[in-house]
Amino acid sequence: VGFSQVGAESDWRTANTESMKSTFSEDNGYELIFDDAQQKQENQLTAIRNFIQQEVDYIVLAPVTETGWDTVLQEAKDAGIPVIIVDRMVDVSDDSLYTAWVGSNFKLEGQKAMAWLDAYLEAKGRGDEEINLVDIQGTIGASAQIGRTEGFDEAVEAHDNWTTLAQQSGEFTQAKGQEVMESILKQSGDDIDVVYCENDNEAFGAIDAIKAAGYEVGGEEGQILVMSFDTTNAGLTQTLSGEITCDTECNPLHGPRVEEIIQKLEAGEDVDKQAFVDEVAFASDDTVTKVTIDGTDYDITPITQEIIDGRAY
Ligand code: AHR
């Protein structure tokens, strides 16, 4: 199995890589050829071509961005190698270029987070206040960025009293999240109410920048409320301390899911073309414990140390 990973830019991605490596181990009867693309699509294209040359049985691709895959996936198809896409999606003209995709509903993640924010501000008596928001986006063009930004934009659009002060990519890294936050704080630090970070590592960087600039993080009026995605161990620990007020899950444990797809293909069985994983959300307190999106209820669980200790990542 050849696995092309986006890169090691976040704690989430480390957990994702671990899940793949522990599943596709020699003990389990696999040979895994792992390639870390360092967030560059051209490295992923090279890795896939190498996998084809090495005549692997399956190619697993965690794509950095959605577009630009048609040619290389056609090459894999011509070589008769099934391609399984994980986590983020590819945008291709012909969906027979990949065999199956399993990953997150990134738009739903963003919708849940923004529905939580709406209910939280309402519960705090701030429903009619002017609220200024910042969106530190992920890698532009990645499904995780596209979906989470859509969830953010649609919610801001729906509120006359919400304004986007800044919207800029932090490339899903702590260093860039901090750098972007520092420059936004210089321009409009006193006006910011909410910072929506599109992953935990960006949130860690943003929180450092906010505190260094002399502002307080937290969910009360006068503080800067930080939201995040991923629910890594470190992210949830900062949720427990109240520095992240809401953290929405993006589940990285795709190894066993990909293995199930491969086993079905080996047995000649049909597989789902696309499958979303179930995901949860956590908050630093119990102000809001449920949100409803398109008629479906989603729990928002107040985080505890016990929950953190019981989780796999
Ligand atoms: O594609 C999943 C996203 O990308 C995760 O939120 C993030 O941490 C990763 O880098």
mmCIF file of N, CA and C in Angstrom, residues 131-255:
data_model
loop_
_atom_site.group_PDB
_atom_site.id
_atom_site.type_symbol
_atom_site.label_atom_id
_atom_site.label_comp_id
_atom_site.label_asym_id
_atom_site.label_seq_id
_atom_site.Cartn_x
_atom_site.Cartn_y
_atom_site.Cartn_z
ATOM 1 N N ILE A 131 -21.117 41.921 16.911
ATOM 2 C CA ILE A 131 -20.055 40.939 17.159
ATOM 3 C C ILE A 131 -19.072 40.962 15.980
ATOM 4 N N ASN A 132 -17.802 41.151 16.292
ATOM 5 C CA ASN A 132 -16.757 41.189 15.258
ATOM 6 C C ASN A 132 -15.959 39.890 15.274
ATOM 7 N N LEU A 133 -15.873 39.266 14.095
ATOM 8 C CA LEU A 133 -15.239 37.946 14.019
ATOM 9 C C LEU A 133 -14.016 37.957 13.109
ATOM 10 N N VAL A 134 -13.082 37.055 13.437
ATOM 11 C CA VAL A 134 -11.904 36.806 12.601
ATOM 12 C C VAL A 134 -11.931 35.329 12.227
ATOM 13 N N ASP A 135 -11.628 35.037 10.945
ATOM 14 C CA ASP A 135 -11.525 33.642 10.512
ATOM 15 C C ASP A 135 -10.082 33.369 10.091
ATOM 16 N N ILE A 136 -9.391 32.540 10.864
ATOM 17 C CA ILE A 136 -8.055 32.093 10.428
ATOM 18 C C ILE A 136 -8.280 30.782 9.674
ATOM 19 N N GLN A 137 -8.185 30.897 8.354
ATOM 20 C CA GLN A 137 -8.547 29.765 7.494
ATOM 21 C C GLN A 137 -7.423 28.731 7.414
ATOM 22 N N GLY A 138 -7.794 27.556 6.941
ATOM 23 C CA GLY A 138 -6.791 26.513 6.698
ATOM 24 C C GLY A 138 -6.102 26.747 5.360
ATOM 25 N N THR A 139 -5.437 25.724 4.861
ATOM 26 C CA THR A 139 -4.773 25.797 3.556
ATOM 27 C C THR A 139 -5.826 26.055 2.481
ATOM 28 N N ILE A 140 -5.667 27.142 1.757
ATOM 29 C CA ILE A 140 -6.699 27.518 0.788
ATOM 30 C C ILE A 140 -6.823 26.440 -0.304
ATOM 31 N N GLY A 141 -8.065 26.020 -0.537
ATOM 32 C CA GLY A 141 -8.308 25.007 -1.566
ATOM 33 C C GLY A 141 -8.398 23.595 -1.010
ATOM 34 N N ALA A 142 -8.099 23.428 0.299
ATOM 35 C CA ALA A 142 -8.264 22.114 0.943
ATOM 36 C C ALA A 142 -9.732 21.974 1.356
ATOM 37 N N SER A 143 -10.290 20.768 1.231
ATOM 38 C CA SER A 143 -11.704 20.574 1.598
ATOM 39 C C SER A 143 -11.989 21.064 3.009
ATOM 40 N N ALA A 144 -11.040 20.838 3.931
ATOM 41 C CA ALA A 144 -11.254 21.239 5.326
ATOM 42 C C ALA A 144 -11.400 22.754 5.430
ATOM 43 N N GLN A 145 -10.665 23.482 4.608
ATOM 44 C CA GLN A 145 -10.805 24.957 4.586
ATOM 45 C C GLN A 145 -12.115 25.338 3.894
ATOM 46 N N ILE A 146 -12.364 24.756 2.756
ATOM 47 C CA ILE A 146 -13.542 25.158 1.968
ATOM 48 C C ILE A 146 -14.821 24.974 2.803
ATOM 49 N N GLY A 147 -14.976 23.805 3.405
ATOM 50 C CA GLY A 147 -16.195 23.518 4.168
ATOM 51 C C GLY A 147 -16.326 24.378 5.415
ATOM 52 N N ARG A 148 -15.224 24.515 6.156
ATOM 53 C CA ARG A 148 -15.300 25.289 7.407
ATOM 54 C C ARG A 148 -15.504 26.771 7.109
ATOM 55 N N THR A 149 -14.870 27.278 6.051
ATOM 56 C CA THR A 149 -15.074 28.684 5.684
ATOM 57 C C THR A 149 -16.515 28.902 5.230
ATOM 58 N N GLU A 150 -17.066 27.950 4.490
ATOM 59 C CA GLU A 150 -18.473 28.084 4.060
ATOM 60 C C GLU A 150 -19.404 28.157 5.261
ATOM 61 N N GLY A 151 -19.170 27.284 6.238
ATOM 62 C CA GLY A 151 -19.999 27.292 7.454
ATOM 63 C C GLY A 151 -19.911 28.630 8.160
ATOM 64 N N PHE A 152 -18.700 29.184 8.214
ATOM 65 C CA PHE A 152 -18.469 30.487 8.853
ATOM 66 C C PHE A 152 -19.193 31.590 8.066
ATOM 67 N N ASP A 153 -18.914 31.656 6.765
ATOM 68 C CA ASP A 153 -19.467 32.741 5.934
ATOM 69 C C ASP A 153 -20.999 32.746 5.955
ATOM 70 N N GLU A 154 -21.591 31.558 5.852
ATOM 71 C CA GLU A 154 -23.059 31.500 5.813
ATOM 72 C C GLU A 154 -23.662 32.003 7.122
ATOM 73 N N ALA A 155 -23.016 31.675 8.239
ATOM 74 C CA ALA A 155 -23.545 32.123 9.541
ATOM 75 C C ALA A 155 -23.395 33.634 9.686
ATOM 76 N N VAL A 156 -22.256 34.187 9.257
ATOM 77 C CA VAL A 156 -22.065 35.645 9.351
ATOM 78 C C VAL A 156 -23.111 36.351 8.485
ATOM 79 N N GLU A 157 -23.301 35.810 7.277
ATOM 80 C CA GLU A 157 -24.310 36.362 6.345
ATOM 81 C C GLU A 157 -25.703 36.417 6.976
ATOM 82 N N ALA A 158 -25.991 35.391 7.769
ATOM 83 C CA ALA A 158 -27.337 35.261 8.333
ATOM 84 C C ALA A 158 -27.563 36.172 9.550
ATOM 85 N N HIS A 159 -26.514 36.843 10.023
ATOM 86 C CA HIS A 159 -26.646 37.722 11.197
ATOM 87 C C HIS A 159 -26.305 39.157 10.808
ATOM 88 N N ASP A 160 -27.277 40.067 10.881
ATOM 89 C CA ASP A 160 -27.011 41.474 10.540
ATOM 90 C C ASP A 160 -26.004 42.105 11.490
ATOM 91 N N ASN A 161 -25.930 41.593 12.718
ATOM 92 C CA ASN A 161 -25.055 42.208 13.732
ATOM 93 C C ASN A 161 -23.687 41.523 13.842
ATOM 94 N N TRP A 162 -23.359 40.582 12.923
ATOM 95 C CA TRP A 162 -22.041 39.945 12.926
ATOM 96 C C TRP A 162 -21.225 40.487 11.746
ATOM 97 N N THR A 163 -19.949 40.808 11.998
ATOM 98 C CA THR A 163 -19.093 41.349 10.938
ATOM 99 C C THR A 163 -17.780 40.585 10.897
ATOM 100 N N THR A 164 -17.345 40.219 9.690
ATOM 101 C CA THR A 164 -16.026 39.592 9.548
ATOM 102 C C THR A 164 -14.977 40.690 9.444
ATOM 103 N N LEU A 165 -14.124 40.793 10.466
ATOM 104 C CA LEU A 165 -13.073 41.820 10.468
ATOM 105 C C LEU A 165 -11.894 41.415 9.600
ATOM 106 N N ALA A 166 -11.572 40.116 9.608
ATOM 107 C CA ALA A 166 -10.430 39.624 8.828
ATOM 108 C C ALA A 166 -10.637 38.147 8.527
ATOM 109 N N GLN A 167 -10.138 37.735 7.371
ATOM 110 C CA GLN A 167 -10.251 36.327 6.956
ATOM 111 C C GLN A 167 -8.986 35.998 6.171
ATOM 112 N N GLN A 168 -8.136 35.195 6.757
ATOM 113 C CA GLN A 168 -6.799 34.991 6.190
ATOM 114 C C GLN A 168 -6.318 33.577 6.499
ATOM 115 N N SER A 169 -5.502 32.998 5.629
ATOM 116 C CA SER A 169 -5.052 31.626 5.864
ATOM 117 C C SER A 169 -3.914 31.549 6.878
ATOM 118 N N GLY A 170 -4.046 30.593 7.793
ATOM 119 C CA GLY A 170 -2.957 30.254 8.725
ATOM 120 C C GLY A 170 -2.339 28.923 8.336
ATOM 121 N N GLU A 171 -2.717 28.416 7.146
ATOM 122 C CA GLU A 171 -2.127 27.201 6.559
ATOM 123 C C GLU A 171 -2.137 25.987 7.484
ATOM 124 N N PHE A 172 -3.058 25.984 8.428
ATOM 125 C CA PHE A 172 -3.217 24.855 9.357
ATOM 126 C C PHE A 172 -2.008 24.659 10.273
ATOM 127 N N THR A 173 -1.126 25.684 10.386
ATOM 128 C CA THR A 173 0.044 25.513 11.267
ATOM 129 C C THR A 173 0.000 26.489 12.428
ATOM 130 N N GLN A 174 0.674 26.111 13.502
ATOM 131 C CA GLN A 174 0.732 26.961 14.696
ATOM 132 C C GLN A 174 1.508 28.250 14.401
ATOM 133 N N ALA A 175 2.657 28.110 13.696
ATOM 134 C CA ALA A 175 3.498 29.285 13.427
ATOM 135 C C ALA A 175 2.752 30.310 12.584
ATOM 136 N N LYS A 176 2.079 29.836 11.549
ATOM 137 C CA LYS A 176 1.373 30.771 10.652
ATOM 138 C C LYS A 176 0.120 31.326 11.350
ATOM 139 N N GLY A 177 -0.534 30.480 12.150
ATOM 140 C CA GLY A 177 -1.705 30.955 12.906
ATOM 141 C C GLY A 177 -1.305 32.101 13.823
ATOM 142 N N GLN A 178 -0.157 31.958 14.466
ATOM 143 C CA GLN A 178 0.324 33.002 15.375
ATOM 144 C C GLN A 178 0.680 34.275 14.595
ATOM 145 N N GLU A 179 1.390 34.087 13.473
ATOM 146 C CA GLU A 179 1.829 35.240 12.665
ATOM 147 C C GLU A 179 0.621 36.044 12.143
ATOM 148 N N VAL A 180 -0.361 35.326 11.627
ATOM 149 C CA VAL A 180 -1.553 35.978 11.071
ATOM 150 C C VAL A 180 -2.315 36.712 12.184
ATOM 151 N N MET A 181 -2.424 36.053 13.332
ATOM 152 C CA MET A 181 -3.160 36.663 14.454
ATOM 153 C C MET A 181 -2.441 37.917 14.941
ATOM 154 N N GLU A 182 -1.124 37.852 15.003
ATOM 155 C CA GLU A 182 -0.363 39.033 15.447
ATOM 156 C C GLU A 182 -0.659 40.231 14.556
ATOM 157 N N SER A 183 -0.676 40.002 13.240
ATOM 158 C CA SER A 183 -0.887 41.155 12.355
ATOM 159 C C SER A 183 -2.337 41.644 12.433
ATOM 160 N N ILE A 184 -3.290 40.741 12.617
ATOM 161 C CA ILE A 184 -4.694 41.182 12.736
ATOM 162 C C ILE A 184 -4.882 41.967 14.044
ATOM 163 N N LEU A 185 -4.231 41.495 15.117
ATOM 164 C CA LEU A 185 -4.346 42.199 16.408
ATOM 165 C C LEU A 185 -3.802 43.623 16.318
ATOM 166 N N LYS A 186 -2.722 43.792 15.550
ATOM 167 C CA LYS A 186 -2.139 45.137 15.415
ATOM 168 C C LYS A 186 -3.145 46.082 14.774
ATOM 169 N N GLN A 187 -3.907 45.566 13.802
ATOM 170 C CA GLN A 187 -4.861 46.425 13.087
ATOM 171 C C GLN A 187 -6.143 46.666 13.870
ATOM 172 N N SER A 188 -6.650 45.598 14.523
ATOM 173 C CA SER A 188 -7.980 45.772 15.122
ATOM 174 C C SER A 188 -8.168 45.009 16.420
ATOM 175 N N GLY A 189 -7.089 44.890 17.210
ATOM 176 C CA GLY A 189 -7.142 44.108 18.439
ATOM 177 C C GLY A 189 -8.306 44.451 19.358
ATOM 178 N N ASP A 190 -8.560 45.754 19.565
ATOM 179 C CA ASP A 190 -9.595 46.159 20.529
ATOM 180 C C ASP A 190 -11.007 45.783 20.085
ATOM 181 N N ASP A 191 -11.168 45.523 18.779
ATOM 182 C CA ASP A 191 -12.527 45.284 18.258
ATOM 183 C C ASP A 191 -12.911 43.812 18.172
ATOM 184 N N ILE A 192 -11.939 42.913 18.364
ATOM 185 C CA ILE A 192 -12.221 41.492 18.069
ATOM 186 C C ILE A 192 -13.004 40.823 19.212
ATOM 187 N N ASP A 193 -14.112 40.165 18.855
ATOM 188 C CA ASP A 193 -14.888 39.394 19.839
ATOM 189 C C ASP A 193 -14.615 37.898 19.709
ATOM 190 N N VAL A 194 -14.505 37.421 18.460
ATOM 191 C CA VAL A 194 -14.425 35.969 18.228
ATOM 192 C C VAL A 194 -13.323 35.671 17.210
ATOM 193 N N VAL A 195 -12.503 34.638 17.511
ATOM 194 C CA VAL A 195 -11.534 34.152 16.516
ATOM 195 C C VAL A 195 -11.873 32.692 16.216
ATOM 196 N N TYR A 196 -12.207 32.439 14.959
ATOM 197 C CA TYR A 196 -12.604 31.107 14.485
ATOM 198 C C TYR A 196 -11.383 30.529 13.784
ATOM 199 N N CYS A 197 -10.704 29.596 14.468
ATOM 200 C CA CYS A 197 -9.489 29.003 13.897
ATOM 201 C C CYS A 197 -9.892 27.694 13.233
ATOM 202 N N GLU A 198 -9.424 27.457 12.023
ATOM 203 C CA GLU A 198 -9.899 26.276 11.294
ATOM 204 C C GLU A 198 -9.156 24.996 11.653
ATOM 205 N N ASN A 199 -8.230 25.057 12.622
ATOM 206 C CA ASN A 199 -7.759 23.819 13.269
ATOM 207 C C ASN A 199 -7.071 24.145 14.601
ATOM 208 N N ASP A 200 -6.774 23.095 15.370
ATOM 209 C CA ASP A 200 -6.214 23.298 16.714
ATOM 210 C C ASP A 200 -4.860 23.996 16.674
ATOM 211 N N ASN A 201 -3.998 23.604 15.739
ATOM 212 C CA ASN A 201 -2.665 24.214 15.747
ATOM 213 C C ASN A 201 -2.726 25.715 15.495
ATOM 214 N N GLU A 202 -3.604 26.130 14.600
ATOM 215 C CA GLU A 202 -3.783 27.575 14.396
ATOM 216 C C GLU A 202 -4.273 28.221 15.695
ATOM 217 N N ALA A 203 -5.172 27.531 16.399
ATOM 218 C CA ALA A 203 -5.712 28.084 17.654
ATOM 219 C C ALA A 203 -4.591 28.256 18.691
ATOM 220 N N PHE A 204 -3.666 27.275 18.758
ATOM 221 C CA PHE A 204 -2.567 27.409 19.735
ATOM 222 C C PHE A 204 -1.753 28.670 19.423
ATOM 223 N N GLY A 205 -1.456 28.880 18.140
ATOM 224 C CA GLY A 205 -0.679 30.054 17.732
ATOM 225 C C GLY A 205 -1.449 31.345 17.989
ATOM 226 N N ALA A 206 -2.751 31.325 17.664
ATOM 227 C CA ALA A 206 -3.568 32.536 17.844
ATOM 228 C C ALA A 206 -3.669 32.895 19.323
ATOM 229 N N ILE A 207 -3.847 31.891 20.171
ATOM 230 C CA ILE A 207 -3.974 32.148 21.618
ATOM 231 C C ILE A 207 -2.676 32.769 22.154
ATOM 232 N N ASP A 208 -1.541 32.235 21.717
ATOM 233 C CA ASP A 208 -0.253 32.820 22.148
ATOM 234 C C ASP A 208 -0.173 34.285 21.736
ATOM 235 N N ALA A 209 -0.594 34.577 20.502
ATOM 236 C CA ALA A 209 -0.522 35.959 20.003
ATOM 237 C C ALA A 209 -1.463 36.870 20.788
ATOM 238 N N ILE A 210 -2.668 36.380 21.070
ATOM 239 C CA ILE A 210 -3.664 37.197 21.789
ATOM 240 C C ILE A 210 -3.141 37.538 23.187
ATOM 241 N N LYS A 211 -2.601 36.510 23.864
ATOM 242 C CA LYS A 211 -2.112 36.747 25.232
ATOM 243 C C LYS A 211 -0.895 37.672 25.218
ATOM 244 N N ALA A 212 -0.004 37.465 24.235
ATOM 245 C CA ALA A 212 1.207 38.308 24.165
ATOM 246 C C ALA A 212 0.847 39.765 23.893
ATOM 247 N N ALA A 213 -0.291 39.980 23.216
ATOM 248 C CA ALA A 213 -0.705 41.360 22.907
ATOM 249 C C ALA A 213 -1.468 41.986 24.081
ATOM 250 N N GLY A 214 -1.624 41.218 25.161
ATOM 251 C CA GLY A 214 -2.233 41.784 26.363
ATOM 252 C C GLY A 214 -3.742 41.605 26.463
ATOM 253 N N TYR A 215 -4.314 40.771 25.603
ATOM 254 C CA TYR A 215 -5.758 40.514 25.678
ATOM 255 C C TYR A 215 -5.999 39.191 26.395
ATOM 256 N N GLU A 216 -7.231 39.033 26.900
ATOM 257 C CA GLU A 216 -7.596 37.778 27.580
ATOM 258 C C GLU A 216 -8.382 36.896 26.630
ATOM 259 N N VAL A 217 -8.141 35.587 26.665
ATOM 260 C CA VAL A 217 -8.963 34.662 25.892
ATOM 261 C C VAL A 217 -10.033 34.054 26.793
ATOM 262 N N GLY A 218 -11.210 33.798 26.225
ATOM 263 C CA GLY A 218 -12.286 33.189 27.001
ATOM 264 C C GLY A 218 -13.638 33.583 26.450
ATOM 265 N N GLY A 219 -14.675 33.030 27.050
ATOM 266 C CA GLY A 219 -16.020 33.206 26.505
ATOM 267 C C GLY A 219 -16.825 34.356 27.079
ATOM 268 N N GLU A 220 -16.227 35.124 28.011
ATOM 269 C CA GLU A 220 -17.003 36.210 28.625
ATOM 270 C C GLU A 220 -16.813 37.511 27.855
ATOM 271 N N GLU A 221 -17.783 38.421 28.032
ATOM 272 C CA GLU A 221 -17.690 39.719 27.367
ATOM 273 C C GLU A 221 -16.380 40.403 27.772
ATOM 274 N N GLY A 222 -15.711 41.034 26.814
ATOM 275 C CA GLY A 222 -14.436 41.688 27.111
ATOM 276 C C GLY A 222 -13.246 40.779 26.848
ATOM 277 N N GLN A 223 -13.514 39.477 26.713
ATOM 278 C CA GLN A 223 -12.445 38.531 26.363
ATOM 279 C C GLN A 223 -12.559 38.203 24.866
ATOM 280 N N ILE A 224 -11.509 37.627 24.301
ATOM 281 C CA ILE A 224 -11.589 37.167 22.905
ATOM 282 C C ILE A 224 -11.902 35.673 22.921
ATOM 283 N N LEU A 225 -13.032 35.339 22.330
ATOM 284 C CA LEU A 225 -13.511 33.950 22.333
ATOM 285 C C LEU A 225 -12.850 33.195 21.173
ATOM 286 N N VAL A 226 -12.148 32.104 21.477
ATOM 287 C CA VAL A 226 -11.447 31.328 20.444
ATOM 288 C C VAL A 226 -12.186 30.011 20.200
ATOM 289 N N MET A 227 -12.449 29.744 18.925
ATOM 290 C CA MET A 227 -13.085 28.485 18.527
ATOM 291 C C MET A 227 -12.089 27.688 17.686
ATOM 292 N N SER A 228 -12.264 26.367 17.653
ATOM 293 C CA SER A 228 -11.292 25.560 16.912
ATOM 294 C C SER A 228 -11.932 24.276 16.381
ATOM 295 N N PHE A 229 -11.134 23.543 15.600
ATOM 296 C CA PHE A 229 -11.543 22.248 15.043
ATOM 297 C C PHE A 229 -10.420 21.248 15.258
ATOM 298 N N ASP A 230 -10.764 20.012 15.352
ATOM 299 C CA ASP A 230 -9.875 18.827 15.440
ATOM 300 C C ASP A 230 -10.129 18.019 16.706
ATOM 301 N N THR A 231 -10.209 18.701 17.876
ATOM 302 C CA THR A 231 -10.341 18.010 19.170
ATOM 303 C C THR A 231 -9.189 17.038 19.424
ATOM 304 N N THR A 232 -7.983 17.465 19.106
ATOM 305 C CA THR A 232 -6.810 16.684 19.512
ATOM 306 C C THR A 232 -6.691 16.756 21.036
ATOM 307 N N ASN A 233 -5.853 15.893 21.587
ATOM 308 C CA ASN A 233 -5.643 15.893 23.033
ATOM 309 C C ASN A 233 -5.242 17.294 23.518
ATOM 310 N N ALA A 234 -4.298 17.911 22.814
ATOM 311 C CA ALA A 234 -3.838 19.255 23.229
ATOM 312 C C ALA A 234 -4.946 20.297 23.051
ATOM 313 N N GLY A 235 -5.739 20.151 21.996
ATOM 314 C CA GLY A 235 -6.847 21.093 21.760
ATOM 315 C C GLY A 235 -7.894 20.993 22.855
ATOM 316 N N LEU A 236 -8.224 19.771 23.229
ATOM 317 C CA LEU A 236 -9.241 19.594 24.273
ATOM 318 C C LEU A 236 -8.698 20.011 25.644
ATOM 319 N N THR A 237 -7.398 19.875 25.847
ATOM 320 C CA THR A 237 -6.815 20.331 27.109
ATOM 321 C C THR A 237 -6.967 21.846 27.208
ATOM 322 N N GLN A 238 -6.799 22.553 26.089
ATOM 323 C CA GLN A 238 -6.995 24.009 26.115
ATOM 324 C C GLN A 238 -8.482 24.378 26.161
ATOM 325 N N THR A 239 -9.340 23.451 25.771
ATOM 326 C CA THR A 239 -10.783 23.671 25.931
ATOM 327 C C THR A 239 -11.142 23.541 27.413
ATOM 328 N N LEU A 240 -10.558 22.540 28.063
ATOM 329 C CA LEU A 240 -10.808 22.345 29.493
ATOM 330 C C LEU A 240 -10.341 23.566 30.298
ATOM 331 N N SER A 241 -9.233 24.160 29.890
ATOM 332 C CA SER A 241 -8.730 25.333 30.624
ATOM 333 C C SER A 241 -9.512 26.596 30.266
ATOM 334 N N GLY A 242 -10.388 26.514 29.260
ATOM 335 C CA GLY A 242 -11.237 27.656 28.888
ATOM 336 C C GLY A 242 -10.613 28.569 27.843
ATOM 337 N N GLU A 243 -9.429 28.214 27.356
ATOM 338 C CA GLU A 243 -8.791 29.092 26.354
ATOM 339 C C GLU A 243 -9.425 28.893 24.977
ATOM 340 N N ILE A 244 -9.812 27.671 24.670
ATOM 341 C CA ILE A 244 -10.656 27.408 23.495
ATOM 342 C C ILE A 244 -12.060 27.207 24.061
ATOM 343 N N THR A 245 -13.042 27.938 23.524
ATOM 344 C CA THR A 245 -14.378 27.827 24.127
ATOM 345 C C THR A 245 -15.189 26.708 23.481
ATOM 346 N N CYS A 246 -14.955 26.451 22.189
ATOM 347 C CA CYS A 246 -15.654 25.339 21.531
ATOM 348 C C CYS A 246 -14.690 24.681 20.553
ATOM 349 N N ASP A 247 -14.588 23.341 20.608
ATOM 350 C CA ASP A 247 -13.701 22.603 19.701
ATOM 351 C C ASP A 247 -14.540 21.513 19.021
ATOM 352 N N THR A 248 -14.594 21.576 17.696
ATOM 353 C CA THR A 248 -15.442 20.659 16.920
ATOM 354 C C THR A 248 -14.571 19.561 16.312
ATOM 355 N N GLU A 249 -15.009 18.330 16.459
ATOM 356 C CA GLU A 249 -14.158 17.202 16.062
ATOM 357 C C GLU A 249 -13.972 17.075 14.552
ATOM 358 N N CYS A 250 -12.737 16.681 14.193
ATOM 359 C CA CYS A 250 -12.417 16.181 12.859
ATOM 360 C C CYS A 250 -11.690 14.876 13.137
ATOM 361 N N ASN A 251 -12.305 13.751 12.827
ATOM 362 C CA ASN A 251 -11.753 12.468 13.277
ATOM 363 C C ASN A 251 -10.634 11.979 12.347
ATOM 364 N N PRO A 252 -9.425 11.746 12.896
ATOM 365 C CA PRO A 252 -8.286 11.363 12.045
ATOM 366 C C PRO A 252 -8.041 9.852 11.919
ATOM 367 N N LEU A 253 -8.858 9.045 12.587
ATOM 368 C CA LEU A 253 -8.514 7.620 12.718
ATOM 369 C C LEU A 253 -8.975 6.815 11.495
ATOM 370 N N HIS A 254 -8.369 7.118 10.353
ATOM 371 C CA HIS A 254 -8.833 6.528 9.098
ATOM 372 C C HIS A 254 -8.207 5.176 8.758
ATOM 373 N N GLY A 255 -7.127 4.784 9.455
ATOM 374 C CA GLY A 255 -6.465 3.524 9.116
ATOM 375 C C GLY A 255 -7.424 2.341 9.029
#
